XYZ file of C-alpha atoms in Angstrom:
728
model
C -81.723 -20.293 -52.058
C -81.070 -16.477 -51.282
C -84.541 -15.860 -49.703
C -84.005 -19.324 -46.531
C -80.581 -17.671 -45.858
C -80.626 -15.722 -42.607
C -77.807 -13.640 -44.760
C -79.859 -10.109 -45.594
C -79.414 -9.837 -49.166
C -81.023 -7.718 -51.890
C -80.556 -6.380 -55.751
C -81.814 -2.749 -56.773
C -80.887 -1.537 -59.897
C -78.354 1.500 -60.217
C -80.894 4.615 -59.796
C -81.647 2.667 -56.402
C -84.366 1.373 -56.668
C -84.817 -2.646 -55.218
C -86.570 -5.228 -56.875
C -85.510 -7.761 -55.681
C -84.171 -8.220 -51.320
C -85.605 -11.534 -49.328
C -87.340 -11.512 -46.230
C -84.183 -11.542 -43.680
C -83.414 -8.023 -45.789
C -86.973 -7.614 -44.484
C -86.380 -7.782 -40.970
C -83.750 -6.397 -40.989
C -84.659 -2.610 -42.827
C -88.868 -3.035 -41.157
C -89.537 -2.709 -44.214
C -91.988 -5.636 -46.264
C -91.531 -5.669 -49.930
C -94.288 -5.069 -51.492
C -93.224 -1.750 -48.931
C -88.977 -2.261 -50.509
C -89.923 -1.760 -54.186
C -91.696 1.732 -53.843
C -88.023 3.070 -51.845
C -84.748 3.917 -53.165
C -81.914 2.150 -51.092
C -79.561 4.894 -52.492
C -81.968 7.947 -51.097
C -84.443 7.388 -49.508
C -82.942 5.053 -47.081
C -79.729 6.458 -46.885
C -78.941 8.791 -44.149
C -77.618 12.446 -46.264
C -74.073 11.779 -44.830
C -73.302 8.393 -46.210
C -74.770 9.023 -50.093
C -72.398 10.934 -51.212
C -69.330 8.033 -49.285
C -71.119 5.518 -50.700
C -71.487 7.068 -54.125
C -67.937 7.260 -54.495
C -67.392 3.727 -53.522
C -70.097 2.760 -56.022
C -68.213 4.615 -58.792
C -65.243 3.451 -57.636
C -66.955 -0.604 -58.446
C -67.879 0.708 -61.628
C -64.905 0.820 -62.889
C -62.850 -1.661 -60.786
C -65.344 -3.894 -61.612
C -64.753 -5.783 -58.748
C -66.310 -6.615 -55.286
C -65.963 -4.162 -52.398
C -67.128 -3.527 -49.129
C -67.773 -1.546 -46.612
C -69.971 0.007 -43.618
C -72.250 2.494 -43.462
C -76.606 3.142 -42.368
C -79.435 3.064 -43.285
C -83.751 3.590 -41.749
C -84.924 1.617 -40.875
C -88.811 1.987 -40.715
C -89.246 3.478 -36.885
C -86.911 5.590 -37.821
C -84.236 4.781 -36.166
C -80.824 4.080 -38.145
C -78.459 1.013 -38.397
C -75.153 0.011 -39.516
C -75.014 -2.604 -41.751
C -71.238 -3.685 -43.200
C -71.968 -4.101 -48.056
C -70.902 -6.822 -49.150
C -70.996 -4.652 -52.896
C -71.258 -6.983 -56.394
C -72.202 -5.162 -59.836
C -73.405 -7.345 -62.476
C -72.841 -6.282 -66.291
C -74.369 -7.003 -69.519
C -71.964 -8.352 -72.537
C -70.747 -4.668 -73.611
C -69.963 -3.722 -69.930
C -72.453 -1.503 -69.059
C -73.497 -2.040 -65.082
C -77.410 -4.501 -65.055
C -78.150 -4.227 -61.339
C -75.876 -3.606 -58.526
C -76.428 -6.111 -55.390
C -75.787 -6.415 -52.262
C -74.747 -9.064 -49.220
C -75.823 -7.435 -46.013
C -74.687 -7.548 -42.485
C -76.067 -6.039 -39.325
C -73.815 -4.314 -37.234
C -75.171 -2.958 -34.482
C -73.357 -5.492 -31.729
C -70.082 -5.074 -32.708
C -71.031 -1.241 -32.723
C -71.658 -1.777 -29.488
C -69.149 -3.582 -28.407
C -66.309 -1.240 -30.406
C -68.123 1.596 -28.208
C -67.972 -0.317 -24.752
C -64.076 -1.042 -25.672
C -64.257 2.282 -26.731
C -65.416 3.710 -23.419
C -62.761 1.567 -22.319
C -60.002 2.697 -24.326
C -60.936 5.896 -22.718
C -60.602 4.969 -19.604
C -56.825 3.165 -19.953
C -55.918 5.552 -21.728
C -57.052 7.951 -19.235
C -54.919 5.251 -16.796
C -52.239 5.358 -19.609
C -51.454 8.162 -19.534
C -50.727 9.215 -15.897
C -49.445 6.613 -14.480
C -45.671 6.318 -13.359
C -45.826 2.790 -14.751
C -44.589 2.719 -17.522
C -47.208 0.917 -20.182
C -46.471 0.130 -24.127
C -48.667 -2.276 -26.088
C -46.180 -4.767 -28.462
C -48.022 -6.317 -32.177
C -45.895 -7.957 -34.995
C -42.529 -6.617 -33.797
C -43.905 -2.676 -33.981
C -44.424 -0.807 -30.444
C -48.370 -0.033 -31.525
C -48.633 1.954 -28.214
C -45.917 3.678 -25.047
C -47.457 6.354 -22.764
C -45.031 9.397 -21.469
C -43.866 6.919 -18.255
C -42.554 4.934 -20.631
C -41.400 7.135 -22.546
C -39.794 9.039 -19.547
C -38.299 5.414 -18.065
C -36.829 4.694 -22.124
C -35.398 7.932 -22.813
C -37.840 7.919 -26.491
C -40.006 10.378 -28.114
C -43.185 8.563 -29.329
C -42.395 9.543 -32.592
C -39.030 7.578 -32.781
C -40.672 4.496 -31.140
C -43.247 4.450 -33.591
C -40.554 2.851 -35.908
C -39.255 0.862 -33.466
C -39.478 -2.448 -31.517
C -39.995 -3.348 -28.619
C -36.433 -5.082 -29.001
C -34.760 -2.551 -30.171
C -34.722 -0.799 -26.529
C -33.793 -4.509 -24.495
C -29.931 -6.102 -23.939
C -29.855 -8.254 -26.549
C -29.350 -11.242 -23.572
C -32.955 -10.095 -22.291
C -34.394 -10.504 -25.533
C -32.718 -13.423 -25.828
C -34.892 -14.187 -22.624
C -37.998 -12.596 -24.191
C -38.055 -14.773 -27.313
C -37.425 -17.802 -25.572
C -39.661 -16.637 -22.783
C -42.148 -16.726 -26.138
C -42.030 -19.824 -27.534
C -42.455 -21.573 -23.953
C -45.181 -20.582 -24.263
C -46.760 -21.220 -27.454
C -45.387 -24.627 -26.604
C -48.351 -24.821 -23.907
C -45.033 -24.493 -20.837
C -45.499 -22.604 -17.991
C -44.060 -19.107 -18.289
C -43.718 -16.021 -15.848
C -44.843 -13.280 -16.657
C -42.271 -10.815 -14.597
C -39.171 -9.717 -14.767
C -35.741 -7.592 -14.619
C -34.483 -6.445 -17.292
C -31.585 -4.050 -18.385
C -32.634 -2.038 -21.310
C -30.426 0.702 -23.091
C -31.516 4.563 -23.373
C -31.395 6.819 -26.140
C -28.661 8.860 -24.427
C -26.708 5.133 -24.288
C -27.013 4.654 -20.623
C -28.106 1.446 -19.688
C -30.670 1.370 -16.937
C -32.996 -1.503 -14.970
C -36.716 -2.145 -15.062
C -38.953 -4.906 -13.781
C -41.595 -5.902 -16.498
C -44.542 -7.725 -16.227
C -45.661 -9.402 -19.862
C -49.515 -9.852 -20.975
C -50.690 -11.971 -23.824
C -53.721 -10.062 -25.241
C -55.764 -9.801 -28.234
C -56.042 -6.252 -30.331
C -57.653 -6.447 -33.569
C -58.065 -9.705 -34.322
C -54.107 -10.177 -33.302
C -52.634 -11.318 -30.951
C -50.575 -8.634 -29.188
C -48.023 -8.252 -25.883
C -48.981 -5.547 -23.413
C -45.622 -4.266 -21.275
C -46.080 -2.850 -17.869
C -42.885 -2.019 -16.725
C -40.913 0.596 -13.342
C -37.723 2.261 -13.804
C -35.568 0.042 -10.894
C -32.160 1.376 -11.545
C -31.998 3.192 -8.534
C -33.094 -0.163 -6.704
C -30.739 -1.673 -9.191
C -27.094 -0.182 -7.663
C -28.854 0.318 -4.335
C -28.991 -3.818 -4.170
C -25.263 -3.931 -6.518
C -24.563 -1.344 -3.273
C -25.199 -3.526 -1.150
C -23.713 -6.636 -2.338
C -20.995 -5.099 -2.585
C -20.833 -3.478 1.007
C -21.522 -7.177 2.229
C -19.304 -8.783 -0.109
C -16.622 -5.522 1.291
C -17.173 -6.638 4.611
C -17.945 -10.501 3.842
C -13.802 -9.565 2.812
C -12.805 -7.904 5.904
C -13.977 -10.214 8.510
C -12.731 -12.893 6.119
C -8.767 -11.166 5.662
C -8.436 -9.345 9.486
C -6.100 -10.380 11.921
C -8.443 -10.119 14.358
C -11.027 -12.930 15.106
C -14.722 -12.046 14.325
C -17.775 -14.085 15.846
C -21.174 -14.777 16.190
C -22.503 -15.949 19.233
C -26.602 -17.200 19.909
C -28.211 -17.048 23.166
C -27.418 -20.494 23.453
C -23.666 -19.609 23.752
C -22.941 -21.702 20.167
C -20.957 -19.946 17.682
C -22.993 -18.879 13.977
C -20.525 -17.088 12.675
C -16.569 -16.885 13.167
C -13.667 -15.960 10.628
C -10.303 -17.790 8.828
C -8.503 -15.938 11.812
C -10.386 -17.466 14.606
C -10.835 -20.812 13.003
C -7.235 -20.825 12.689
C -6.142 -19.841 16.000
C -8.871 -22.884 16.924
C -6.595 -25.436 14.856
C -10.276 -25.945 12.993
C -11.839 -24.390 9.701
C -14.779 -22.826 9.705
C -17.358 -24.759 8.726
C -16.128 -27.300 11.208
C -17.596 -24.770 13.928
C -20.121 -23.516 13.213
C -23.095 -24.063 15.282
C -20.615 -26.073 18.039
C -21.604 -24.736 21.079
C -18.744 -22.723 22.507
C -18.305 -24.669 25.780
C -16.246 -27.552 23.795
C -13.984 -24.771 22.082
C -12.594 -23.439 24.756
C -11.058 -24.813 28.629
C -12.751 -23.651 31.188
C -12.217 -20.410 32.289
C -11.543 -19.199 29.244
C -14.752 -20.743 28.984
C -16.005 -18.985 31.934
C -14.416 -15.819 31.372
C -16.557 -15.326 27.056
C -20.124 -16.034 29.385
C -19.708 -13.846 31.368
C -18.804 -10.606 29.092
C -22.070 -12.342 26.764
C -24.262 -12.944 29.472
C -23.639 -9.905 30.096
C -24.636 -8.360 26.224
C -27.807 -10.504 26.301
C -28.750 -9.145 30.159
C -28.778 -5.197 29.363
C -27.887 -4.851 25.737
C -24.625 -3.342 25.765
C -21.657 -3.688 24.592
C -19.051 -5.098 26.659
C -15.404 -4.686 26.638
C -12.747 -6.751 28.497
C -8.995 -7.655 28.211
C -8.186 -11.265 29.398
C -5.785 -13.805 28.649
C -7.798 -16.913 26.623
C -6.356 -20.172 26.376
C -7.154 -21.500 22.947
C -5.981 -25.068 23.853
C -3.405 -24.691 20.730
C -1.807 -21.202 23.069
C -2.860 -18.717 24.820
C -3.497 -15.608 23.614
C -3.987 -11.946 25.834
C -6.770 -10.266 24.107
C -8.780 -7.509 23.777
C -12.446 -8.340 23.114
C -15.197 -5.758 21.843
C -19.331 -7.122 22.729
C -22.088 -5.783 21.246
C -25.137 -6.620 20.472
C -27.523 -8.160 17.401
C -31.343 -6.774 17.332
C -34.544 -8.050 15.559
C -37.137 -6.296 14.648
C -38.493 -6.164 18.457
C -35.815 -5.417 20.058
C -34.798 -8.139 21.492
C -30.908 -9.133 21.270
C -30.866 -12.585 19.053
C -26.954 -13.001 18.769
C -23.825 -10.898 20.235
C -21.290 -10.412 17.538
C -17.290 -10.345 18.929
C -14.479 -8.328 17.821
C -10.682 -9.666 19.458
C -7.227 -8.113 19.345
C -4.393 -10.816 19.642
C -2.371 -7.911 22.161
C 0.023 -10.808 23.242
C 2.617 -8.527 21.530
C 1.416 -5.421 22.965
C 1.579 -6.927 26.744
C 4.578 -8.147 25.655
C 6.169 -4.767 24.111
C 4.463 -2.854 28.184
C 6.146 -5.467 29.644
C 9.557 -4.750 27.602
C 8.571 -1.788 28.504
C 8.364 -1.293 31.700
C 11.533 -2.893 32.561
C 13.086 -0.296 30.072
C 12.915 1.495 32.011
C 13.265 0.513 34.615
C 16.715 -0.528 33.263
C 17.031 3.465 31.826
C 16.212 5.102 35.830
C 19.656 2.244 36.824
C 21.788 3.242 32.988
C 21.118 7.340 33.929
C 21.737 6.386 37.937
C 24.750 5.376 36.930
C 26.340 7.241 33.424
C 25.033 10.304 36.174
C 22.335 10.770 33.457
C 19.067 12.919 33.929
C 16.571 13.857 31.686
C 14.283 16.506 31.695
C 11.318 18.327 29.251
C 10.524 22.293 28.910
C 6.968 22.825 27.907
C 8.224 26.361 26.254
C 3.977 26.908 26.179
C 3.567 27.611 29.354
C 7.211 27.517 30.896
C 6.672 24.317 33.148
C 9.687 21.973 33.562
C 9.786 17.648 34.396
C 12.450 15.979 35.144
C 13.645 12.878 35.756
C 14.783 11.569 39.234
C 18.582 11.735 38.399
C 18.086 15.099 37.035
C 16.971 15.761 40.172
C 20.439 13.914 42.213
C 22.906 15.517 39.184
C 21.313 19.318 40.646
C 21.337 17.703 44.589
C 17.622 19.072 45.248
C 14.656 17.291 46.549
C 13.110 14.105 43.530
C 9.220 15.989 43.932
C 10.493 19.812 44.086
C 9.412 22.163 41.539
C 11.270 23.443 38.421
C 11.311 27.173 37.668
C 13.521 28.725 34.937
C 14.330 30.956 37.984
C 15.986 27.766 40.317
C 17.459 26.455 37.367
C 19.705 29.648 36.851
C 20.214 30.519 40.196
C 21.468 26.869 40.702
C 24.297 27.631 37.765
C 27.865 28.377 38.613
C 27.797 33.017 38.500
C 30.170 32.815 35.361
C 28.083 30.451 33.737
C 25.094 31.879 33.971
C 24.692 34.561 30.968
C 26.267 31.842 28.566
C 23.331 29.662 29.125
C 20.757 32.528 29.580
C 22.924 34.033 25.673
C 22.750 30.340 23.877
C 18.597 29.995 24.828
C 17.880 33.237 23.173
C 19.706 32.671 20.460
C 17.208 29.448 20.861
C 14.263 30.689 20.297
C 15.045 33.682 18.237
C 16.977 32.553 15.537
C 16.136 28.518 15.852
C 20.906 28.191 16.378
C 20.688 25.415 19.316
C 24.442 24.087 20.441
C 25.356 22.141 23.630
C 26.021 23.430 27.057
C 28.500 22.412 28.895
C 28.281 24.446 32.691
C 29.477 24.297 35.988
C 26.281 23.933 38.623
C 26.759 24.737 42.026
C 25.538 22.034 44.570
C 23.224 23.317 47.294
C 25.864 21.698 50.106
C 28.314 23.922 48.163
C 30.183 21.282 45.743
C 30.674 22.732 42.083
C 29.475 19.776 39.523
C 30.129 20.234 35.976
C 27.306 19.096 33.735
C 27.221 18.426 29.820
C 23.724 19.450 27.807
C 22.089 18.443 25.267
C 18.487 18.723 23.873
C 16.192 18.725 20.560
C 13.288 20.814 19.355
C 9.410 19.659 18.983
C 7.836 22.747 16.499
C 3.790 22.577 16.260
C 1.765 22.686 12.759
C 3.147 26.228 11.970
C 7.301 25.561 12.291
C 7.454 26.858 16.553
C 8.886 25.184 18.585
C 6.347 24.355 22.150
C 9.454 22.053 23.121
C 12.298 21.116 24.338
C 13.308 17.596 25.157
C 17.042 16.831 27.221
C 19.353 14.942 28.353
C 22.193 16.556 30.752
C 24.738 15.024 32.629
C 27.393 15.094 35.539
C 30.420 14.891 33.405
C 32.035 16.009 36.568
C 34.597 13.235 37.088
C 35.399 13.296 33.051
C 36.649 16.461 33.204
C 39.323 15.322 35.680
C 39.889 12.399 34.099
C 40.865 14.560 30.678
C 42.546 17.038 32.824
C 44.345 14.339 34.937
C 45.480 12.585 30.637
C 46.222 16.287 29.137
C 48.925 15.832 31.897
C 50.071 12.544 31.339
C 50.207 13.250 28.272
C 51.604 16.377 28.252
C 54.304 14.739 30.113
C 54.776 11.479 28.672
C 55.012 13.637 25.098
C 58.547 15.635 27.098
C 59.987 12.351 27.745
C 59.242 11.766 24.499
C 61.016 15.255 23.133
C 63.868 14.360 25.575
C 63.580 11.500 24.603
C 63.950 11.821 21.029
C 66.610 14.816 21.365
C 68.699 14.171 24.330
C 69.320 10.295 23.564
C 69.307 10.503 20.331
C 72.472 13.166 20.641
C 74.318 11.002 23.343
C 73.578 8.117 20.216
C 75.344 9.710 17.846
C 78.214 11.529 19.317
C 78.371 7.550 20.135
C 78.214 5.847 17.147
C 80.769 8.699 16.293
C 83.297 7.615 18.832
C 82.274 3.555 18.114
C 83.726 4.273 14.487
C 86.913 6.159 15.330
C 88.210 3.211 16.790
C 86.676 1.187 14.762
C 88.926 3.170 11.855
C 92.271 3.533 13.801
C 92.177 0.567 15.027
C 91.559 -0.958 11.327
C 94.554 1.420 10.554
C 97.170 0.440 12.267
C 96.027 -2.859 11.941
C 96.061 -3.384 15.902
C 91.896 -5.935 15.412
C 91.027 -8.829 15.801
C 88.282 -10.693 14.290
C 86.663 -10.761 17.500
C 86.432 -7.041 19.148
C 85.456 -5.996 15.239
C 82.460 -7.822 15.691
C 81.538 -5.911 19.175
C 82.752 -3.015 17.998
C 80.026 -3.779 14.610
C 77.283 -5.290 17.046
C 77.697 -1.627 20.101
C 77.746 0.016 16.343
C 74.455 -1.889 15.443
C 72.816 -1.763 18.566
C 72.937 2.129 18.352
C 71.647 2.532 15.547
C 69.024 0.234 16.109
C 68.102 2.769 19.110
C 68.071 6.397 16.636
C 65.943 4.434 14.370
C 63.595 3.414 17.040
C 62.998 6.774 19.149
C 63.125 8.048 15.056
C 59.871 5.519 15.138
C 58.480 6.959 18.088
C 58.012 10.193 17.187
C 57.414 9.392 13.373
C 53.980 7.193 15.607
C 53.692 10.241 18.295
C 53.252 13.163 14.886
C 51.088 10.850 12.714
C 48.817 10.022 15.240
C 48.329 14.281 15.995
C 48.003 14.869 12.588
C 50.790 16.775 11.269
C 51.643 15.471 8.451
C 49.127 16.566 5.097
C 47.771 14.005 3.544
C 48.308 14.393 -0.694
C 47.617 12.219 -3.860
C 50.905 9.768 -4.497
C 52.368 7.671 -6.448
C 52.837 4.429 -4.872
C 54.372 2.518 -7.922
C 57.516 5.676 -7.037
C 57.756 5.381 -3.429
C 58.470 0.920 -4.014
C 60.966 1.993 -6.119
C 62.654 4.460 -4.507
C 62.698 1.596 -1.703
C 64.565 -0.819 -3.879
C 66.748 1.217 -4.111
C 67.719 1.504 -0.968
C 68.509 -2.027 -0.141
C 69.752 -3.140 -3.654
C 73.678 -2.912 -2.996
C 74.170 -3.132 1.200
C 77.261 -4.461 2.320
C 78.254 -7.745 2.110
C 74.963 -8.831 1.870
C 73.668 -11.276 -1.240
C 69.507 -9.647 -2.014
C 68.585 -10.204 -4.919
C 65.206 -7.367 -5.488
C 62.659 -8.222 -8.296
C 60.368 -6.070 -8.744
C 57.000 -5.681 -10.805
C 53.965 -3.446 -11.427
C 50.697 -2.018 -13.174
C 51.283 1.940 -14.177
C 49.038 4.582 -12.112
C 48.902 3.098 -8.998
C 48.245 6.721 -7.336
C 46.538 6.394 -3.964
C 46.064 8.896 -0.861
C 48.470 8.674 2.218
C 51.709 10.751 2.921
C 55.798 11.579 3.335
C 55.492 8.336 5.278
C 54.599 6.070 2.944
C 58.109 4.724 2.366
C 58.748 3.797 6.417
C 56.286 0.886 5.700
C 57.782 -1.270 2.758
C 60.886 -0.043 4.008
C 60.700 -2.009 6.928
C 58.528 -4.721 5.335
C 61.580 -4.978 3.029
C 63.851 -3.851 6.013
C 63.021 -6.215 7.820
C 62.873 -9.803 5.821
C 67.074 -7.949 4.695
C 66.902 -7.782 8.769
C 65.586 -11.494 10.122
C 67.850 -13.778 7.236
C 71.087 -14.825 6.918
C 73.290 -15.938 3.511
C 71.113 -15.044 0.924
C 67.738 -13.831 -0.162
C 65.869 -13.520 -2.746
C 62.824 -10.887 -2.808
C 60.028 -10.552 -4.773
C 57.114 -7.021 -5.051
C 54.648 -6.362 -7.554
C 51.863 -3.555 -7.250
C 48.357 -3.895 -9.124
C 45.037 -2.017 -8.576
C 43.133 -4.579 -7.043
C 39.047 -4.368 -6.940
C 37.147 -5.194 -3.193
C 33.028 -5.310 -2.490
C 33.410 -2.890 -5.678
C 35.987 -0.617 -4.312
C 39.770 -0.245 -5.718
C 42.743 -0.808 -3.901
C 46.604 0.145 -4.783
C 48.305 -3.899 -3.378
C 51.586 -4.888 -3.206
C 52.433 -7.689 -2.064
C 56.473 -8.023 -1.164
C 57.416 -12.230 -0.757
C 60.796 -13.527 0.911
C 62.046 -17.515 1.046
C 63.679 -16.115 4.570
C 63.039 -17.968 7.562
C 59.470 -16.983 7.810
C 56.727 -16.049 11.203
C 55.852 -18.744 13.216
C 51.943 -19.683 13.248
C 51.334 -18.679 16.857
C 53.524 -14.879 15.761
C 50.949 -14.392 13.531
C 48.403 -12.432 14.664
C 50.204 -10.476 17.647
C 52.921 -9.140 14.731
C 51.815 -5.691 14.452
C 50.929 -5.361 17.891
C 53.295 -3.193 20.151
C 53.963 -4.177 23.653
C 52.450 -6.788 25.457
C 52.431 -7.557 28.823
C 52.714 -11.639 29.716
C 53.467 -13.109 33.079
C 55.238 -10.337 34.755
C 57.539 -9.946 30.826
C 56.948 -7.835 28.375
C 57.185 -9.128 25.315
C 56.389 -7.952 22.361
C 57.710 -7.058 18.350
C 59.276 -4.364 17.170
C 58.397 -0.846 16.940
C 59.095 -0.976 13.168
C 55.504 -2.998 12.399
C 53.409 -0.914 15.091
C 54.435 2.210 12.370
C 53.159 -0.206 9.352
C 50.019 -1.090 11.355
C 49.468 2.858 12.232
C 50.493 4.721 8.837
C 48.106 1.622 6.586
C 45.213 2.042 9.493
C 45.491 6.058 9.641
C 45.901 5.217 5.108
C 42.313 3.238 5.472
C 43.887 -0.021 4.135
C 44.757 -2.788 5.218
C 47.874 -5.034 5.711
C 48.033 -9.027 6.780
C 50.347 -11.581 6.698
C 50.864 -15.255 5.202
C 53.288 -18.227 4.017
C 54.592 -18.041 0.815
C 54.379 -21.380 0.106
C 51.042 -22.139 2.710
C 50.795 -24.620 5.034
C 54.887 -23.634 5.327
C 56.338 -20.972 7.273
C 59.664 -21.788 6.973
C 59.669 -21.337 3.521
C 59.756 -17.058 3.618
C 56.687 -14.802 4.775
C 54.297 -13.248 2.646
C 53.340 -8.722 3.482
C 50.318 -7.793 0.718
C 49.630 -4.077 1.482
C 46.117 -2.309 0.362
C 45.198 1.333 0.646
C 42.705 2.430 -1.352
C 43.189 4.047 -4.886
C 42.639 7.617 -6.429
C 42.623 9.428 -9.290
C 46.226 10.653 -9.628
């Protein structure tokens, strides 16, 4: 059977001499059967470089006693070499000694030619791969068999690191799953993509991006994958930056208060932001692709059309300010239009930004009115405004400033002119004040006398504020000047009147008080003499006592007037006073009045101190005295002091209640006022309660009166005095 097979076969003794072969072997070698029997296969037909190699293989075969495959070359009869593969066997006898060898031969010529061609192709591939900027790797059986320099550079690994790694060790897990699913889909016969964007991790831990193309090939008889890739990290970063930039601009546009829109050449809306849609009273999607004409009234549309057509026609930006009717309301809009070009330079759309300046326009109008009112106010108040540019020594005056100075409006003002207008006795004072500011930064108000060109003298009050540069140097003075001539005259008249009034008060306090004392002395003497002589009737006694009481009240009024005057003049020094002690002393003065049934109950919290002066006792003396004076018969008075807190501030509170005739509601509101002229007649309360209110106000406190029994004024009054508490 071996004789007829197409597989070359030959058998030889252990010394290499052939003793049998088939025709296929003869055809392979080029010798006939008889010629081969005279030839030693191991020596005559085997090239020298293969002899030692083959000897070692046969020696190993004899030891292992197992068939072996190996490649070698034979000389053909024509002298050429033929590559073959031998499936080599040895036949042993019963003692284990070799009897002969036989082998099946495979002609490797075609294979070797293919391998050579592949090697030539591999060399070309290697050159291309080694010099390519594209990363290339060959992956088989879970390992990277080849990685070109570009791939090493992209992933940051060296070749020796990659020899023991899988392609999936480099890429991020989520993308490894994508590629695994791709392989499964391909094996299942599904169409799969060959290009992917993947994320991978470099040797130093950085995340990068690559675009890869995957090809399935057979390498050395087994399936393999060839992967080519480009580093697109920068590209992805640019995409991300662009995406973020677009998102930022989108967010800016969508959240802008300005109206942002895009209009095409047909004058249809291509885009508008939320603010613009809200102003139109509709949703964004509702307005897209609608003609502009359908969204605005005629006149507003014509304004918009004019601007849009100008941009479409000229290719240049356009600005305008108009009142636009949005149906929902009117807007003052500042509109900016800009062209959008295609790649050929044609204007395809117009982008617009409209800012609502309605409030600004209203403010401008109010400012114009305010400026007009300011001019009127300056004229009425005789106040002029001015500015002095210290760098250029230039002055700017308002119209009223010219009127105050008696100079024709528009006249150029200089420092020398201002000095010439001043009364000579004020010139040095004003100059020194200005020099003091320029040298020391000390600025004061200035009052001076100014002479008008017509010779009249005016008193002027000046006040200003400096403006500094970035280095802290004064560069301008901005100020006002007020004509206070009439005020100065009024002040002088007021001072004169006050001096005259104080003279009258002093005369009244001294002379009238002295006369009252003399009169009271004579009345008391007369009353005593008549009582001693028993020469007085009850009616006469009442008349004399009433006259004496009137004299005492007159003296008390004069005393109260003097106290008010001194209090207003600040002649009493404030001090920390124990309020409870003052109240107790006051009560003791009224507890034992002859021929009166007076019951005063008192309760207090200790430690009630206030900041007041020596007139504090007059507050409580007047209130308690009035309760007694305006009542007849027995009277009950309750006095209570306590500490209270109101609006986070502590007060010493004194409540004085009585069961006297009370105070009518109509009188409560004007109880603490002095005098009031009504219908040609002077009316009001006495000086006592006016003094009380004056003192409590000066002590930063408060006083009020109410019914002891709420709603029934006939059952007595309640006075409440609250004065800020202080530490002892």
